[in-house]
XYZ file of C-alpha atoms in Angstrom:
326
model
C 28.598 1.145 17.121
C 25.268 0.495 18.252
C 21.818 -0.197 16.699
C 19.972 2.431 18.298
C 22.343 4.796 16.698
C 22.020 2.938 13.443
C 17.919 3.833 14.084
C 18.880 7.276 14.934
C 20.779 8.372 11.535
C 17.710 6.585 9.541
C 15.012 8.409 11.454
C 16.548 11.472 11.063
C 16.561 11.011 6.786
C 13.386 9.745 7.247
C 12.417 13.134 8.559
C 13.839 15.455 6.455
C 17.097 15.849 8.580
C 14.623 17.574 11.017
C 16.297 15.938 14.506
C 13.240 16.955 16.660
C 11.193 15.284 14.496
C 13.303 12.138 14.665
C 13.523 12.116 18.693
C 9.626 12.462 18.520
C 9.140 9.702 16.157
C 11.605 7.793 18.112
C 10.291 8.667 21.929
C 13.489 9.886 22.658
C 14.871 13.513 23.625
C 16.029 15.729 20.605
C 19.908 16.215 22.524
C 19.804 12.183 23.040
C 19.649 12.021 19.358
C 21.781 14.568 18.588
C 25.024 12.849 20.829
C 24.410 9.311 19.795
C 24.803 10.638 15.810
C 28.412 12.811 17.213
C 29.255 9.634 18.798
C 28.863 7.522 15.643
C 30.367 10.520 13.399
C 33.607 10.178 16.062
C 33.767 6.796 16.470
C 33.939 6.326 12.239
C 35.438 9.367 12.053
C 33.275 10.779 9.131
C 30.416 12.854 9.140
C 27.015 11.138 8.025
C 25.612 14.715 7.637
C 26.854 18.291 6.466
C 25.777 20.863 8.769
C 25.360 24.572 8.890
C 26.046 25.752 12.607
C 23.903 23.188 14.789
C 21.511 22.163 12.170
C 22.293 19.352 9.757
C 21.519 20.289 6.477
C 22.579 17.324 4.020
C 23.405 14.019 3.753
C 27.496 13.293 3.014
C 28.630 10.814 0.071
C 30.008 8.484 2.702
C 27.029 9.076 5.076
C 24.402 7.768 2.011
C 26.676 4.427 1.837
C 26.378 4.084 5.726
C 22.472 4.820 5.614
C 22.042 1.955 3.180
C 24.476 -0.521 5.311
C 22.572 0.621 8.387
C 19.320 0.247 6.531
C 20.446 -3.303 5.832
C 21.657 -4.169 9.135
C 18.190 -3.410 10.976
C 16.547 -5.643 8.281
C 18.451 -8.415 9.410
C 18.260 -7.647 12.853
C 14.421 -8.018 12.503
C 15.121 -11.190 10.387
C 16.611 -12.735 13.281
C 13.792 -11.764 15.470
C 11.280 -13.082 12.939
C 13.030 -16.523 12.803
C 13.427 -16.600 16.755
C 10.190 -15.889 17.431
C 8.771 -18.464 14.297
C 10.831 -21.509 16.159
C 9.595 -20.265 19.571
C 6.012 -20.397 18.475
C 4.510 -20.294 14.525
C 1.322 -19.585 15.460
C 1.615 -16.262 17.092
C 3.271 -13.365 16.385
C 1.850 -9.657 14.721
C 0.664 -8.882 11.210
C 1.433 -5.086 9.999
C -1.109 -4.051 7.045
C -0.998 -1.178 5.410
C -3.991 -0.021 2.694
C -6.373 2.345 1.196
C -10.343 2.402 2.786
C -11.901 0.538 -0.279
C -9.414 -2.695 0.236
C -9.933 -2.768 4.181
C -13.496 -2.077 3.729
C -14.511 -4.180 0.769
C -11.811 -6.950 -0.268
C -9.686 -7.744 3.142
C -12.694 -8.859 5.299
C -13.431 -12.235 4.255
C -9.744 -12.995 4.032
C -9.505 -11.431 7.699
C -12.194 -13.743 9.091
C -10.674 -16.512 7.531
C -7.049 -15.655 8.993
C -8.479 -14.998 12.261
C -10.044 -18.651 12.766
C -7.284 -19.957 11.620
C -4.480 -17.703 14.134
C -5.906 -16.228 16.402
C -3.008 -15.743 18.794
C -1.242 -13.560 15.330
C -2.463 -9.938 16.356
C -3.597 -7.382 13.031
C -3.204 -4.642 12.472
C -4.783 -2.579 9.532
C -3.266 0.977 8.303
C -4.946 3.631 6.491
C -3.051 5.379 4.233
C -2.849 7.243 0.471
C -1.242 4.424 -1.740
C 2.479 6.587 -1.865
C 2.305 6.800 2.393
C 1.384 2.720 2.014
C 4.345 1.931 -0.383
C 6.825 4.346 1.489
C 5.920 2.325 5.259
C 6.422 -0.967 3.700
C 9.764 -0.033 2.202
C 10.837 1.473 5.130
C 9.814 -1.989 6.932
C 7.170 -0.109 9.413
C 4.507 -2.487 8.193
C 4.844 -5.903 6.809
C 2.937 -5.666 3.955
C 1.231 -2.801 1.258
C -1.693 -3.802 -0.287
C -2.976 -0.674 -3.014
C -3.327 -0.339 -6.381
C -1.831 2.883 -7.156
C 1.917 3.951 -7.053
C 3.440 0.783 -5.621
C 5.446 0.388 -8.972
C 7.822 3.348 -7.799
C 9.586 1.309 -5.028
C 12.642 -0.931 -6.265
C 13.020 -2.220 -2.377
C 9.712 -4.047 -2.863
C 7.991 -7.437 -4.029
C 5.180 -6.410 -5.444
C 2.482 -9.323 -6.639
C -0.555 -8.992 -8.424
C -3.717 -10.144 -6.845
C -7.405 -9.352 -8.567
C -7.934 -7.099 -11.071
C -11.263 -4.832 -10.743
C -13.003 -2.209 -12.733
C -15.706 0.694 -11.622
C -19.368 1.029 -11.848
C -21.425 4.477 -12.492
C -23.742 5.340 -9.394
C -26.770 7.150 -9.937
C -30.215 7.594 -7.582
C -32.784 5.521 -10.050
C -34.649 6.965 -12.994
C -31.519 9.367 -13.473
C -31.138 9.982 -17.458
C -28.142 7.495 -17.904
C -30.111 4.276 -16.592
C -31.907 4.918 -20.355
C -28.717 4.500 -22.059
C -27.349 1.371 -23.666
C -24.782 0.832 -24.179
C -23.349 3.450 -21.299
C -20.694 6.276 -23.290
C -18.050 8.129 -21.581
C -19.561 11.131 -22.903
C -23.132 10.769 -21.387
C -21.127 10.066 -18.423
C -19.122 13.285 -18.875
C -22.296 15.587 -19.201
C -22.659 15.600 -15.367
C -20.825 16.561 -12.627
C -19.104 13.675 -10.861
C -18.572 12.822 -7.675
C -15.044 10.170 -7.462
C -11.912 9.562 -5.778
C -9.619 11.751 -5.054
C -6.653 11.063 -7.573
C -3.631 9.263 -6.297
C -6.202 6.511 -5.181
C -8.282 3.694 -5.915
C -7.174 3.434 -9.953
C -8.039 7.263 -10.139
C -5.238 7.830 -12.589
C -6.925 5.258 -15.307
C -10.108 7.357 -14.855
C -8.819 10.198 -15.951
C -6.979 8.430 -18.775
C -9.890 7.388 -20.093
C -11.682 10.384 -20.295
C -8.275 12.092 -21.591
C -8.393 9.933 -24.653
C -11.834 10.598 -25.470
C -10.845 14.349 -25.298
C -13.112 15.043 -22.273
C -12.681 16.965 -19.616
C -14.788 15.866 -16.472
C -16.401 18.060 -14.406
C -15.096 16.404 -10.996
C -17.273 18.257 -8.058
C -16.260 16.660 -5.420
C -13.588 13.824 -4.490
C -12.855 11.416 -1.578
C -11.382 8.462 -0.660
C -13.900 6.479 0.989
C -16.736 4.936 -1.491
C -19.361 5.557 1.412
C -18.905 9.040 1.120
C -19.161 9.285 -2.566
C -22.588 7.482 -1.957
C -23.327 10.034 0.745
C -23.237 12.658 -1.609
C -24.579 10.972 -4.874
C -28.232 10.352 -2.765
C -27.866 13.973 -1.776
C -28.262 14.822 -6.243
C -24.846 16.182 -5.941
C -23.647 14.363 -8.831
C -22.964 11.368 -10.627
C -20.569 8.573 -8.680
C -17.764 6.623 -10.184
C -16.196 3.403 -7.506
C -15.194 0.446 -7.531
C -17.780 -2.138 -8.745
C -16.608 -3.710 -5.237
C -17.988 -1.255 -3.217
C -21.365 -1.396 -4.430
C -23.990 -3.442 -2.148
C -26.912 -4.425 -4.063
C -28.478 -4.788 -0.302
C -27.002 -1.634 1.521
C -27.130 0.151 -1.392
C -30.693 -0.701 -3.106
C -31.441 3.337 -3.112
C -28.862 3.477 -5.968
C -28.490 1.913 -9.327
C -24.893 1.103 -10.191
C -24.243 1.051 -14.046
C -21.609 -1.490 -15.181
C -18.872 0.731 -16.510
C -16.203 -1.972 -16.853
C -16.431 -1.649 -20.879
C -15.100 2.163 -20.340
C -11.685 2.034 -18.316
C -9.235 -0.403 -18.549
C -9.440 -2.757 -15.541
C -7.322 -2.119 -12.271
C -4.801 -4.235 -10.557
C -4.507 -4.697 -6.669
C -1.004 -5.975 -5.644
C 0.399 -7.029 -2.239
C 3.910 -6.206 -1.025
C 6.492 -6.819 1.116
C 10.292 -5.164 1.637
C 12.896 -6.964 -0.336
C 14.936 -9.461 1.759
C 12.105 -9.672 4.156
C 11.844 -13.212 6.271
C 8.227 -13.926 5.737
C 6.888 -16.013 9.255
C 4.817 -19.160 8.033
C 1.270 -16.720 9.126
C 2.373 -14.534 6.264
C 2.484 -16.658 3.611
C -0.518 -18.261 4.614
C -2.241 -15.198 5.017
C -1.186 -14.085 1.314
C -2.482 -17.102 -0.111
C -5.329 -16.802 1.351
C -5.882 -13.462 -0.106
C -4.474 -14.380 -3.478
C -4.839 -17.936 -3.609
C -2.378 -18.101 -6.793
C 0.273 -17.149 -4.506
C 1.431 -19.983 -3.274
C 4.499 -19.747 -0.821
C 7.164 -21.220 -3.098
C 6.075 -18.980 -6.067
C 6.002 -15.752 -3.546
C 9.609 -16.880 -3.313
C 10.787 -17.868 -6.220
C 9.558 -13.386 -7.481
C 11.274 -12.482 -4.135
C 14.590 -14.289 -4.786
C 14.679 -13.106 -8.391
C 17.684 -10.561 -8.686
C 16.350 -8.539 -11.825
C 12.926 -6.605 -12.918
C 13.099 -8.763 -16.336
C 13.028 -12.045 -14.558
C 10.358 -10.617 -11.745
C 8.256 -9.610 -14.453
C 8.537 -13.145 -16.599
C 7.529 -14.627 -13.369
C 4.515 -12.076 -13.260
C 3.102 -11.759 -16.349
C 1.346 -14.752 -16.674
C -0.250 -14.375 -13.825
C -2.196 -10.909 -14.995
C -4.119 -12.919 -18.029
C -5.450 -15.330 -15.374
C -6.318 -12.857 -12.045
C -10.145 -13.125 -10.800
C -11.876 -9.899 -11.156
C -13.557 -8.542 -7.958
């Protein structure tokens, strides 16, 4: 057995069973891929995957138990790497972010700067993604870790740990007809069309909760997940913006009155995460703390060696009734 065959049978379930996809995602040649996998199958002597003719079109019971034990195996093997490469020097190494536009654009700069001065032999790198694509690279270890706000609560594999909470703001061109209101009602709001985030993203699915329970039905005109383009197309009259209150710039954005709408959605909660059983290098805890200051490294270990979801979320909790808002 060898890891790159290990690599091989996980890329190609990461793919859909689609083996050219695989080989591309892998740099490798589709038939390369395709002999290693028959050489593993032979030298176990079970299939991993059911086929039809050439094509494999199903995972076998025994090949699910090896995916996982494979899965396992190349976590390790990177834990090894990550504890080599901390003793040979803890000061440089590679950080693997993965979030939406509004977090890399409006919370994860000052934290960045900070980081930076502080390593700045540890190379970054930031990807874009919708919050499922974030939660799905970090479980599948391709990044190190997921910071989002949306959908990271339907991965098991990872540590998820809550950082800020934040609400929205209304963004209108000034002298519009809500500026007159106060206090601000979800159904002024809800008289004209709106211009928001596309849902999936950015708290989106509280939004539309909170108009749900009102009984209102928004008139969404167009959606996006960047909170520049929203603006964009709020100064062109298109309609009325909802964001986060974070991405408002009383400098940039003086052409624009944002409304404080915090008192009509529930608040939103930003987590970072990591893979389960993930070594984390000394950077990494440093650089969570530094985003979430109440993080310290022995509590980010003490949630990560908890065993059950009960004792993760006593740890957790607590925490939520005493997060900053941003």
């Amino acid at each position: 057995m060898k890891l790159r065959q290990f690599n091989y049978i996980l890329e190609v379930a990461n793919q859909n069973l689609n083996v050219t996809a695989a080989a591309d995602a892998l740099y490798t040649s589709q038939p390369g891929v395709s002999k290693q996998i028959l050489l593993l199958e032979e030298e176990l002597g079970v299939n991993i995957f059911d086929r039809n003719g050439k094509h494999f079109v199903g995972i076998t019971s025994a090949g699910e138990a090896i995916l996982e034990r494979a899965k396992q195996i190349l976590q390790e093997v990177d834990n090894i790497k990550r504890i080599a490469a901390e003793s040979r020097d803890d000061r440089r190494g590679n950080l693997l972010l993965a979030t939406t536009h509004t977090q890399a654009r409006y919370a994860l700069p000052r934290t960045i700067q900070v980081f930076k001065a502080r390593y700045p032999d540890v190379t970054l790198h930031i990807h874009q993604g919708t919050p499922m694509q974030i939660a799905e690279w970090a479980a599948k270890g391709e990044v190190d870790f997921a910071i989002a706000t949306e959908a990271m609560e339907h991965f098991e594999s990872l540590v998820m740990m809550p950082c800020y909470h934040w609400n929205r703001c209304v963004l209108v061109p000034p002298g519009h007809p809500l500026t007159r209101l106060n206090p601000l009602t979800l159904t002024a709001v809800a008289e004209f069309p709106l211009v928001t985030y596309v849902f999936g993203f950015t708290g989106r699915s509280l939004l539309d909760k909170a108009f749900g329970e009102f009984g209102l039905k928004p008139n969404v005109v167009l959606t996006a997940v960047d909170a520049d383009v929203i603006k964009t197309y709020v100064r062109l009259g298109l309609g009325v913006g909802i964001i986060a209150k974070m991405a408002y710039d009383p400098v940039a954005d003086q052409d624009l009155v944002a409304l404080d709408a915090s008192h009509l959605f529930e608040p939103s909660t930003t987590r970072i995460g990591f893979r389960r059983g993930t070594v984390l290098r000394r950077y990494m805890y440093d650089f969570i703390h530094m985003f979430s200051p109440h993080l310290t490294t022995a509590l980010v270990d003490q949630i990560a060696s908890t065993q059950t979801h009960e004792g993760r979320e006593a740890l957790i909790n607590p925490l939520l009734h005493h997060l900053p808002y941003h």
